[in-house]
Short mmCIF file of C-alpha atoms in Angstrom, two decimals:
data_model
loop_
_atom_site.label_atom_id
_atom_site.label_comp_id
_atom_site.label_asym_id
_atom_site.label_seq_id
_atom_site.Cartn_x
_atom_site.Cartn_y
_atom_site.Cartn_z
CA MET C 741 -1.19 2.78 27.36
CA THR C 742 -1.71 -0.65 25.54
CA GLN C 743 1.83 -3.19 25.98
CA VAL C 744 2.43 -6.39 23.80
CA ALA C 745 5.14 -8.22 23.93
CA GLY C 746 7.91 -6.52 21.60
CA THR C 747 7.86 -8.25 18.41
CA TRP C 748 6.35 -7.35 15.03
CA GLN C 749 3.88 -10.51 15.57
CA ALA C 750 1.74 -8.82 18.15
CA VAL C 751 1.59 -5.34 16.88
CA ARG C 752 -0.23 -6.96 13.82
CA GLU C 753 -2.07 -8.46 16.44
CA GLU C 754 -3.61 -5.44 17.99
CA ALA C 755 -3.71 -3.87 14.78
CA LEU C 756 -5.42 -6.24 12.92
CA ARG C 757 -7.77 -6.93 16.66
CA ARG C 758 -8.16 -2.39 16.23
CA ILE C 759 -9.40 -2.97 12.57
CA ARG C 760 -11.84 -6.18 13.44
CA SER C 761 -13.21 -4.57 15.92
CA ARG C 762 -13.82 -1.08 14.39
CA GLU C 763 -11.91 0.70 16.75
CA TRP C 764 -10.19 1.60 13.56
CA SER C 765 -13.04 2.32 11.15
CA PRO C 766 -12.62 1.79 7.73
CA ASP C 767 -11.26 3.77 5.55
CA THR C 768 -9.96 5.94 8.04
CA LEU C 769 -6.28 6.96 8.98
CA ILE C 770 -4.60 5.70 12.47
CA PRO C 771 -1.68 6.73 14.18
CA HIS C 772 1.20 7.57 13.22
CA GLU C 773 4.11 4.72 13.70
CA ALA C 774 5.74 6.48 16.40
CA ASP C 775 2.74 7.44 17.90
CA LEU C 776 1.90 3.70 17.97
CA ALA C 777 5.27 2.19 18.90
CA ALA C 778 5.35 4.98 22.49
CA GLU C 779 1.90 2.80 23.03
CA LEU C 780 2.15 -0.47 22.37
CA GLY C 781 5.83 0.21 24.45
CA CYS C 782 8.08 -1.11 21.06
CA ALA C 783 9.84 0.28 18.82
CA ARG C 784 9.00 1.85 15.16
CA ALA C 785 10.46 -0.44 13.37
CA THR C 786 8.58 -3.18 14.71
CA VAL C 787 5.40 -0.88 13.80
CA ASN C 788 6.60 -0.74 10.68
CA ARG C 789 6.86 -3.93 9.69
CA ALA C 790 3.51 -5.42 11.72
CA LEU C 791 1.78 -2.22 9.79
CA ARG C 792 4.16 -3.45 6.04
CA ALA C 793 2.45 -6.39 6.68
CA LEU C 794 -1.34 -5.69 7.19
CA ALA C 795 -0.48 -3.71 3.91
CA SER C 796 0.49 -6.94 2.18
CA GLU C 797 -2.99 -9.00 3.56
CA GLY C 798 -5.27 -6.18 2.24
CA TYR C 799 -6.15 -4.27 5.53
CA LEU C 800 -4.18 -1.50 5.05
CA VAL C 801 -3.42 1.06 2.53
CA ARG C 802 -0.37 3.54 3.28
CA ARG C 803 0.48 5.94 -0.25
CA ARG C 804 4.08 7.95 0.79
CA LYS C 805 2.94 10.94 2.89
CA GLY C 806 -0.73 10.21 2.87
CA GLY C 807 -0.41 8.18 6.39
CA THR C 808 -1.75 4.55 6.59
CA ARG C 809 -6.16 3.91 6.54
CA VAL C 810 -7.33 0.96 7.20
CA ALA C 811 -8.85 -0.04 3.60
CA ALA C 812 -12.06 0.49 2.81
CA THR C 813 -12.90 -3.04 1.55
CA PRO C 814 -10.46 -5.37 3.53
CA VAL C 815 -9.57 -8.16 1.37
CA SER C 816 -6.94 -10.96 1.73
CA LYS C 817 -4.64 -11.79 -0.16
CA ALA C 818 -3.40 -15.72 -1.73
CA THR C 819 0.22 -15.96 -2.26
CA PHE C 820 1.09 -17.37 -5.01
CA ALA C 821 4.15 -20.66 -4.72
CA ILE C 822 5.53 -20.99 -9.28
CA THR C 823 4.67 -24.38 -9.49
CA ILE C 824 7.51 -26.91 -10.86
CA ILE C 825 5.74 -28.90 -13.24
CA ARG C 826 7.99 -32.03 -12.27
CA GLN C 827 6.20 -32.43 -8.92
CA ASP C 828 3.28 -31.28 -10.31
CA VAL C 829 3.28 -34.32 -12.74
CA GLU C 830 4.37 -36.42 -9.97
CA ALA C 831 1.62 -34.70 -7.37
CA ARG C 832 -0.91 -37.02 -8.98
CA GLY C 833 0.96 -40.01 -9.56
CA LEU C 834 2.31 -39.81 -12.29
CA ALA C 835 6.00 -40.29 -13.87
CA HIS C 836 7.35 -37.08 -15.24
CA GLY C 837 9.40 -37.88 -18.13
CA TYR C 838 10.85 -34.04 -19.93
CA ARG C 839 11.87 -33.64 -23.63
CA LEU C 840 14.08 -30.40 -24.33
CA LEU C 841 12.66 -29.32 -27.92
CA ASP C 842 14.31 -26.32 -28.66
CA ASP C 843 17.34 -24.21 -27.05
CA GLY C 844 18.63 -20.58 -29.01
CA MET C 845 19.25 -17.62 -29.05
CA SER C 846 16.57 -15.27 -31.43
CA ALA C 847 15.21 -11.92 -31.44
CA PRO C 848 12.06 -10.99 -29.40
CA THR C 849 8.50 -10.45 -31.20
CA ASP C 850 7.09 -6.94 -29.60
CA ALA C 851 4.69 -9.30 -26.90
CA VAL C 852 7.70 -10.69 -25.18
CA LYS C 853 9.10 -7.81 -25.36
CA GLN C 854 5.87 -5.93 -24.09
CA ALA C 855 5.72 -8.36 -21.17
CA LEU C 856 9.54 -8.04 -20.18
CA LYS C 857 9.58 -3.82 -20.99
CA LEU C 858 12.65 -4.18 -23.26
CA PRO C 859 13.49 -1.24 -24.73
CA GLY C 860 15.66 -2.66 -28.04
CA ASN C 861 15.95 -5.83 -30.34
CA ALA C 862 18.58 -8.06 -27.48
CA PRO C 863 18.47 -11.20 -28.70
CA LEU C 864 16.87 -13.29 -25.71
CA ARG C 865 17.53 -17.40 -24.58
CA ARG C 866 14.96 -18.73 -26.83
CA LEU C 867 13.67 -22.76 -25.60
CA GLN C 868 10.52 -25.15 -25.76
CA ALA C 869 10.28 -28.24 -24.09
CA LEU C 870 7.41 -29.92 -23.44
CA HIS C 871 6.47 -32.12 -20.29
CA LEU C 872 4.25 -35.57 -19.88
CA ALA C 873 2.69 -37.78 -16.82
CA ASP C 874 3.55 -41.27 -17.56
CA GLY C 875 4.46 -40.38 -21.21
CA ALA C 876 1.88 -39.19 -22.43
CA PRO C 877 2.01 -34.83 -23.32
CA PHE C 878 1.37 -32.73 -20.17
CA CYS C 879 2.56 -29.33 -20.35
CA LEU C 880 4.74 -27.29 -23.28
CA GLU C 881 7.16 -25.37 -21.90
CA ASP C 882 8.02 -22.11 -24.35
CA ARG C 883 9.48 -19.24 -22.80
CA TRP C 884 11.57 -16.67 -23.68
CA ILE C 885 15.30 -15.69 -20.15
CA ASN C 886 17.17 -12.97 -19.96
CA PRO C 887 20.66 -14.98 -20.98
CA VAL C 888 22.17 -12.42 -18.49
CA PHE C 889 20.98 -14.82 -15.64
CA ALA C 890 20.80 -18.61 -17.26
CA PRO C 891 23.62 -18.09 -19.75
CA ALA C 892 23.61 -20.58 -23.10
CA GLY C 893 27.57 -22.03 -22.25
CA GLU C 894 26.62 -22.62 -18.54
CA VAL C 895 23.26 -23.54 -17.91
CA ARG C 896 21.98 -26.64 -19.60
CA PHE C 897 17.93 -27.40 -19.85
CA ASP C 898 18.75 -31.02 -21.31
CA SER C 899 17.53 -33.08 -17.89
CA VAL C 900 16.51 -29.75 -15.88
CA SER C 901 13.69 -27.92 -17.01
CA ALA C 902 14.17 -24.13 -17.16
CA ASN C 903 11.22 -24.30 -14.94
CA GLU C 904 12.76 -26.13 -12.38
CA TRP C 905 15.90 -24.74 -12.68
CA LEU C 906 14.58 -20.85 -12.83
CA VAL C 907 13.32 -22.00 -9.04
CA ARG C 908 15.66 -22.90 -7.44
CA ASN C 909 17.97 -20.66 -8.33
CA LEU C 910 16.38 -17.75 -9.16
CA PRO C 911 14.26 -15.35 -7.09
CA TYR C 912 11.87 -12.61 -8.27
CA SER C 913 11.47 -9.77 -6.45
CA SER C 914 7.40 -8.86 -8.85
CA GLY C 915 6.25 -10.35 -11.65
CA ALA C 916 2.42 -10.73 -13.68
CA LEU C 917 0.17 -14.17 -13.97
CA ALA C 918 -2.43 -14.24 -16.12
CA PHE C 919 -4.41 -17.27 -16.75
CA PHE C 920 -6.87 -18.49 -19.75
CA ALA C 921 -8.20 -20.93 -22.26
CA GLN C 922 -6.95 -21.02 -26.11
CA PRO C 923 -7.24 -23.09 -28.67
CA ALA C 924 -5.04 -25.31 -29.64
CA ASP C 925 -3.17 -23.59 -32.88
CA ALA C 926 -1.95 -26.22 -34.99
CA GLY C 927 1.78 -26.44 -33.84
CA ARG C 928 0.31 -26.45 -29.88
CA ALA C 929 -1.81 -29.57 -30.99
CA ALA C 930 0.10 -31.31 -32.68
CA ARG C 931 3.02 -31.22 -29.52
CA LEU C 932 0.24 -31.64 -27.08
CA CYS C 933 -1.26 -35.19 -28.92
CA CYS C 934 -5.17 -33.33 -29.07
CA PRO C 935 -7.05 -31.64 -31.67
CA GLU C 936 -6.59 -28.29 -33.76
CA GLY C 937 -8.53 -25.90 -31.71
CA ALA C 938 -9.38 -28.26 -28.31
CA ALA C 939 -9.57 -26.05 -25.53
CA LEU C 940 -5.48 -25.50 -23.51
CA PHE C 941 -5.26 -24.59 -19.92
CA THR C 942 -3.13 -21.77 -20.59
CA VAL C 943 -0.71 -19.57 -17.63
CA GLU C 944 1.48 -16.75 -18.93
CA ARG C 945 3.94 -15.59 -16.41
CA THR C 946 7.02 -12.84 -16.37
CA THR C 947 9.02 -12.48 -13.55
CA PHE C 948 11.92 -9.91 -13.04
CA SER C 949 14.49 -9.01 -10.55
CA ASP C 950 13.96 -5.39 -8.90
CA SER C 951 13.63 -3.59 -12.79
CA ASP C 952 15.32 -6.47 -14.79
CA PRO C 953 13.57 -9.37 -16.44
CA ILE C 954 14.25 -12.64 -15.82
CA THR C 955 12.05 -14.86 -17.98
CA ALA C 956 7.99 -14.83 -19.93
CA VAL C 957 6.74 -17.59 -20.11
CA THR C 958 3.54 -19.83 -21.80
CA LEU C 959 2.83 -22.93 -20.74
CA SER C 960 -0.22 -24.30 -22.62
CA TYR C 961 -1.56 -27.68 -20.86
CA ALA C 962 -3.07 -30.91 -22.69
CA PRO C 963 -7.01 -30.85 -22.10
CA GLY C 964 -7.98 -32.10 -19.19
CA TYR C 965 -5.65 -30.06 -17.23
CA ARG C 966 -6.83 -28.92 -13.26
CA MET C 967 -6.00 -26.68 -10.84
CA THR C 968 -6.18 -26.43 -7.63
CA THR C 969 -5.18 -24.42 -4.92
CA GLU C 970 -6.00 -23.71 -0.94
CA LEU C 971 -7.21 -20.47 0.11
#
């Protein structure tokens, strides 16, 4: 019998050892949680927590009533932290500036309704804001917010951006993220002080609290923006 310390981290390390050594081969079922708990001398809940961690990291595939398998092609999954634009600017050694351009209630577009999985046409709070770096346009924030989470009469974005307020105040449970290049239309070109048609690094993101939509945002960065991260 293999004994481990009674923590989920220790169980995770033992399970990962078995995966890497091919004791548990790719695409094969691993023992049931109760059997592993008995073998390792710990609670079943501890085993469950360890296996869930390995599944979130891409090493295991868990299916309801189908057991837990070693992933056929294990992958490492990156964790993405939502950037606070002010901090991004300041980390580059530049002074951050902020201008709220528009803030009001509006009927969502079809694209926004689809992204936020909205069944009707109830108005959302829409705002546009410009972030500056040393006085030059840095990022245009075009955002739709579920007013349930940020009522216009209670939450103001005159001095603190919706980007920063939402990151600090509203934890999310799920969402979607897309990165792409987009040619600047006339409106974005005017606000970002760049030629029309210039390539803009663009981020589209949605976030949800359980099944309730929080926000959908498009961030358009001025030409020359570069995003870096660590793996």
